[in-house]
mmCIF file of C-alpha atoms and ligand atoms in Angstrom:
data_model
loop_
_atom_site.group_PDB
_atom_site.id
_atom_site.type_symbol
_atom_site.label_atom_id
_atom_site.label_comp_id
_atom_site.label_asym_id
_atom_site.label_seq_id
_atom_site.Cartn_x
_atom_site.Cartn_y
_atom_site.Cartn_z
ATOM 1 C CA MET A 129 63.889 -24.340 184.543
ATOM 2 C CA LEU A 130 65.018 -20.920 183.324
ATOM 3 C CA GLY A 131 63.737 -18.051 185.442
ATOM 4 C CA ALA A 132 63.241 -20.438 188.347
ATOM 5 C CA SER A 133 63.580 -17.645 190.918
ATOM 6 C CA GLY A 134 60.723 -15.635 189.381
ATOM 7 C CA ASN A 135 56.981 -15.476 190.117
ATOM 8 C CA PHE A 136 56.082 -17.992 187.452
ATOM 9 C CA GLY A 137 59.234 -20.121 187.501
ATOM 10 C CA THR A 138 59.211 -20.749 191.252
ATOM 11 C CA ASN A 139 55.692 -22.154 191.147
ATOM 12 C CA VAL A 140 56.196 -24.189 187.974
ATOM 13 C CA ALA A 141 59.461 -25.671 189.314
ATOM 14 C CA ASP A 142 57.715 -26.631 192.580
ATOM 15 C CA VAL A 143 54.868 -28.369 190.710
ATOM 16 C CA ILE A 144 57.270 -30.274 188.445
ATOM 17 C CA GLU A 145 59.237 -31.442 191.511
ATOM 18 C CA GLN A 146 56.051 -32.468 193.313
ATOM 19 C CA ARG A 147 55.319 -34.661 190.282
ATOM 20 C CA GLY A 148 58.573 -36.539 190.878
ATOM 21 C CA HIS A 149 60.923 -34.897 188.368
ATOM 22 C CA THR A 150 64.349 -33.429 189.068
ATOM 23 C CA VAL A 151 64.504 -29.703 188.405
ATOM 24 C CA VAL A 152 67.672 -27.689 187.730
ATOM 25 C CA ARG A 153 66.740 -24.139 188.806
ATOM 26 C CA ALA A 154 68.547 -21.628 186.634
ATOM 27 C CA SER A 155 68.743 -17.833 186.612
ATOM 28 C CA ARG A 156 71.482 -15.224 186.925
ATOM 29 C CA SER A 157 71.504 -15.835 190.691
ATOM 30 C CA THR A 158 72.675 -19.413 190.000
ATOM 31 C CA GLY A 159 75.259 -18.263 187.423
ATOM 32 C CA VAL A 160 73.153 -18.763 184.280
ATOM 33 C CA ASP A 161 72.700 -15.765 181.976
ATOM 34 C CA ALA A 162 70.463 -16.637 179.027
ATOM 35 C CA VAL A 163 71.107 -13.336 177.237
ATOM 36 C CA ALA A 164 74.876 -13.802 177.384
ATOM 37 C CA GLY A 165 74.497 -17.548 176.818
ATOM 38 C CA LYS A 166 76.513 -18.203 179.989
ATOM 39 C CA GLY A 167 75.983 -21.478 181.864
ATOM 40 C CA LEU A 168 73.221 -22.801 179.590
ATOM 41 C CA ALA A 169 75.115 -25.867 178.325
ATOM 42 C CA ARG A 170 75.914 -27.028 181.845
ATOM 43 C CA ALA A 171 72.357 -26.348 183.085
ATOM 44 C CA PHE A 172 70.869 -28.376 180.183
ATOM 45 C CA GLU A 173 73.248 -31.353 180.463
ATOM 46 C CA GLY A 174 71.141 -34.537 180.673
ATOM 47 C CA ALA A 175 67.831 -32.611 180.685
ATOM 48 C CA ASP A 176 64.745 -34.021 178.948
ATOM 49 C CA ALA A 177 63.021 -30.640 178.728
ATOM 50 C CA VAL A 178 63.760 -26.949 179.213
ATOM 51 C CA VAL A 179 61.097 -24.584 180.544
ATOM 52 C CA ASP A 180 61.634 -20.890 179.741
ATOM 53 C CA ALA A 181 60.109 -18.571 182.364
ATOM 54 C CA LEU A 182 62.489 -15.676 181.671
ATOM 55 C CA HIS A 183 61.348 -12.088 181.951
ATOM 56 C CA ILE A 184 62.741 -8.583 181.676
ATOM 57 C CA ASN A 185 61.100 -5.794 183.640
ATOM 58 C CA THR A 186 60.055 -3.337 180.964
ATOM 59 C CA PHE A 187 56.956 -2.102 179.161
ATOM 60 C CA GLY A 188 58.904 -1.239 176.003
ATOM 61 C CA ALA A 189 59.914 -3.103 172.849
ATOM 62 C CA ARG A 190 63.332 -1.408 172.853
ATOM 63 C CA LYS A 191 64.364 -3.669 175.747
ATOM 64 C CA SER A 192 61.988 -6.621 175.447
ATOM 65 C CA VAL A 193 62.728 -7.462 171.787
ATOM 66 C CA PRO A 194 66.553 -7.699 172.150
ATOM 67 C CA PHE A 195 66.180 -9.530 175.486
ATOM 68 C CA PHE A 196 63.868 -12.259 174.172
ATOM 69 C CA THR A 197 65.690 -12.463 170.817
ATOM 70 C CA ALA A 198 69.047 -13.117 172.473
ATOM 71 C CA ALA A 199 67.722 -15.359 175.261
ATOM 72 C CA ALA A 200 65.491 -17.584 173.107
ATOM 73 C CA GLY A 201 68.175 -17.880 170.412
ATOM 74 C CA ASN A 202 70.808 -18.935 172.954
ATOM 75 C CA VAL A 203 68.426 -21.296 174.743
ATOM 76 C CA ALA A 204 67.340 -22.977 171.485
ATOM 77 C CA SER A 205 70.975 -23.471 170.365
ATOM 78 C CA ALA A 206 72.158 -24.806 173.720
ATOM 79 C CA ALA A 207 69.138 -27.105 174.046
ATOM 80 C CA HIS A 208 69.801 -28.484 170.563
ATOM 81 C CA GLU A 209 73.488 -29.061 171.338
ATOM 82 C CA GLN A 210 72.636 -30.840 174.591
ATOM 83 C CA GLY A 211 70.036 -33.138 172.979
ATOM 84 C CA VAL A 212 67.074 -31.717 174.902
ATOM 85 C CA SER A 213 63.792 -33.193 173.592
ATOM 86 C CA ARG A 214 61.439 -30.247 174.160
ATOM 87 C CA ILE A 215 61.370 -26.572 175.089
ATOM 88 C CA VAL A 216 58.329 -25.214 176.906
ATOM 89 C CA CYS A 217 57.873 -21.456 176.537
ATOM 90 C CA LEU A 218 55.686 -19.651 179.060
ATOM 91 C CA SER A 219 53.942 -16.870 177.212
ATOM 92 C CA ILE A 220 50.918 -14.627 177.402
ATOM 93 C CA ALA A 221 47.507 -15.014 175.775
ATOM 94 C CA GLY A 222 47.359 -12.774 172.697
ATOM 95 C CA ALA A 223 50.970 -11.555 172.933
ATOM 96 C CA ALA A 224 51.831 -12.712 169.397
ATOM 97 C CA ASP A 225 48.732 -11.105 167.877
ATOM 98 C CA PRO A 226 49.500 -7.686 166.323
ATOM 99 C CA ARG A 227 45.983 -6.541 167.241
ATOM 100 C CA VAL A 228 47.028 -7.050 170.875
ATOM 101 C CA ASN A 229 50.766 -6.367 170.925
ATOM 102 C CA GLY A 230 50.298 -3.196 168.867
ATOM 103 C CA GLY A 231 48.989 -1.649 172.066
ATOM 104 C CA PHE A 232 51.579 -3.053 174.475
ATOM 105 C CA ASP A 233 55.177 -3.050 173.319
ATOM 106 C CA TYR A 234 56.505 -5.592 175.863
ATOM 107 C CA TYR A 235 54.417 -8.194 174.022
ATOM 108 C CA LYS A 236 56.453 -7.611 170.852
ATOM 109 C CA GLY A 237 59.366 -9.275 172.652
ATOM 110 C CA LYS A 238 57.128 -12.188 173.615
ATOM 111 C CA ALA A 239 56.010 -12.507 169.979
ATOM 112 C CA VAL A 240 59.659 -12.784 168.883
ATOM 113 C CA GLN A 241 60.356 -15.329 171.633
ATOM 114 C CA GLU A 242 57.406 -17.504 170.558
ATOM 115 C CA SER A 243 58.490 -17.313 166.922
ATOM 116 C CA ILE A 244 62.121 -18.302 167.674
ATOM 117 C CA TYR A 245 61.003 -21.384 169.591
ATOM 118 C CA GLN A 246 58.467 -22.355 166.923
ATOM 119 C CA GLN A 247 61.268 -22.331 164.337
ATOM 120 C CA ALA A 248 63.920 -23.924 166.589
ATOM 121 C CA PRO A 249 65.491 -27.306 165.791
ATOM 122 C CA VAL A 250 64.147 -28.572 169.146
ATOM 123 C CA PRO A 251 60.359 -29.239 169.305
ATOM 124 C CA SER A 252 58.579 -26.693 171.478
ATOM 125 C CA THR A 253 55.310 -26.096 173.274
ATOM 126 C CA THR A 254 54.050 -22.571 173.929
ATOM 127 C CA VAL A 255 51.844 -22.230 177.001
ATOM 128 C CA ARG A 256 49.887 -18.970 176.892
ATOM 129 C CA SER A 257 48.588 -17.792 180.231
ATOM 130 C CA THR A 258 46.632 -14.682 181.073
ATOM 131 C CA GLN A 259 48.460 -12.047 183.118
HETATM 132 N N1 NAP B 382 53.576 -13.121 185.946
HETATM 133 C C1 NAP B 382 52.542 -13.220 185.146
HETATM 134 O O1 NAP B 382 51.407 -12.839 185.470
HETATM 135 C C2 NAP B 382 52.702 -13.858 183.774
HETATM 136 C C3 NAP B 382 51.565 -14.214 183.030
HETATM 137 C C4 NAP B 382 51.731 -14.791 181.771
HETATM 138 C C5 NAP B 382 53.002 -15.024 181.277
HETATM 139 N N2 NAP B 382 54.082 -14.656 182.002
HETATM 140 C C6 NAP B 382 55.409 -14.874 181.411
HETATM 141 O O2 NAP B 382 56.133 -15.742 182.266
HETATM 142 C C7 NAP B 382 57.501 -15.384 182.226
HETATM 143 C C8 NAP B 382 58.010 -15.168 183.648
HETATM 144 O O3 NAP B 382 57.340 -14.064 184.238
HETATM 145 P P1 NAP B 382 57.504 -13.715 185.787
HETATM 146 O O4 NAP B 382 56.405 -12.797 186.134
HETATM 147 O O5 NAP B 382 57.679 -14.986 186.574
HETATM 148 O O6 NAP B 382 58.888 -12.902 185.780
HETATM 149 P P2 NAP B 382 59.855 -12.565 187.009
HETATM 150 O O7 NAP B 382 59.193 -12.800 188.325
HETATM 151 O O8 NAP B 382 60.427 -11.199 186.738
HETATM 152 O O9 NAP B 382 61.024 -13.646 186.856
HETATM 153 C C9 NAP B 382 61.975 -13.536 185.827
HETATM 154 C C10 NAP B 382 63.006 -14.633 185.985
HETATM 155 O O10 NAP B 382 63.945 -14.513 184.906
HETATM 156 C C11 NAP B 382 65.272 -14.537 185.451
HETATM 157 N N3 NAP B 382 66.131 -13.795 184.531
HETATM 158 C C12 NAP B 382 66.020 -12.516 184.098
HETATM 159 N N4 NAP B 382 67.003 -12.196 183.236
HETATM 160 C C13 NAP B 382 67.739 -13.327 183.080
HETATM 161 C C14 NAP B 382 68.881 -13.661 182.304
HETATM 162 N N5 NAP B 382 69.492 -12.759 181.495
HETATM 163 N N6 NAP B 382 69.377 -14.917 182.382
HETATM 164 C C15 NAP B 382 68.813 -15.848 183.199
HETATM 165 N N7 NAP B 382 67.727 -15.587 183.974
HETATM 166 C C16 NAP B 382 67.205 -14.347 183.915
HETATM 167 C C17 NAP B 382 65.120 -13.904 186.835
HETATM 168 O O11 NAP B 382 66.128 -14.305 187.744
HETATM 169 P P3 NAP B 382 67.511 -13.481 187.946
HETATM 170 O O12 NAP B 382 67.133 -12.049 188.168
HETATM 171 O O13 NAP B 382 68.186 -14.164 189.095
HETATM 172 O O14 NAP B 382 68.271 -13.679 186.682
HETATM 173 C C18 NAP B 382 63.812 -14.556 187.278
HETATM 174 O O15 NAP B 382 64.042 -15.856 187.764
HETATM 175 C C19 NAP B 382 57.630 -14.124 181.348
HETATM 176 O O16 NAP B 382 58.059 -14.488 180.059
HETATM 177 C C20 NAP B 382 56.227 -13.576 181.316
HETATM 178 O O17 NAP B 382 55.976 -12.882 180.117
HETATM 179 C C21 NAP B 382 53.975 -14.089 183.239
#
């Protein structure tokens, strides 16, 4: 679980554990930096699935697009190398729609993230929640 210390990740990791699965909680506080690609291979070793609940605190595309481009690219590569079967991307309803993200630049990063996972060599599921 990437972003396991965050609002979304904490709750999702708890639910997955309650359902009897083992969760590796990963974020910079546990030595995993998805943007730098640091620690991903070790975190994904033996994992069936990777859940991406990463976030950068910004309203702008200038930060959100490079963040999600680098993180999703590194996560997809590392997951592929480690033989992970599926990536689950937590996203936002409407974020990939230009009619929506044209008015909120953070969503442009989410649109890139969704697109990278949809084209990744590892099968992915995008879960779009409301804010
Ligand atoms: N909250 C909502 O209402 C909501 C609704 C719909 C969708 N979403 C989506 O769900 C995702 C998570 O949102 P959130 O609200 O839970 O965010 P959040 O509370 O800010 O959590 C972000 C998580 O990402 C980690 N992180 C940030 N940069 C990282 C990096 N370079 N490498 C590794 N970990 C990093 C943070 O931990 P460290 O600081 O320790 O690295 C933290 O665990 C986002 O993609 C968001 O768009 C959220």
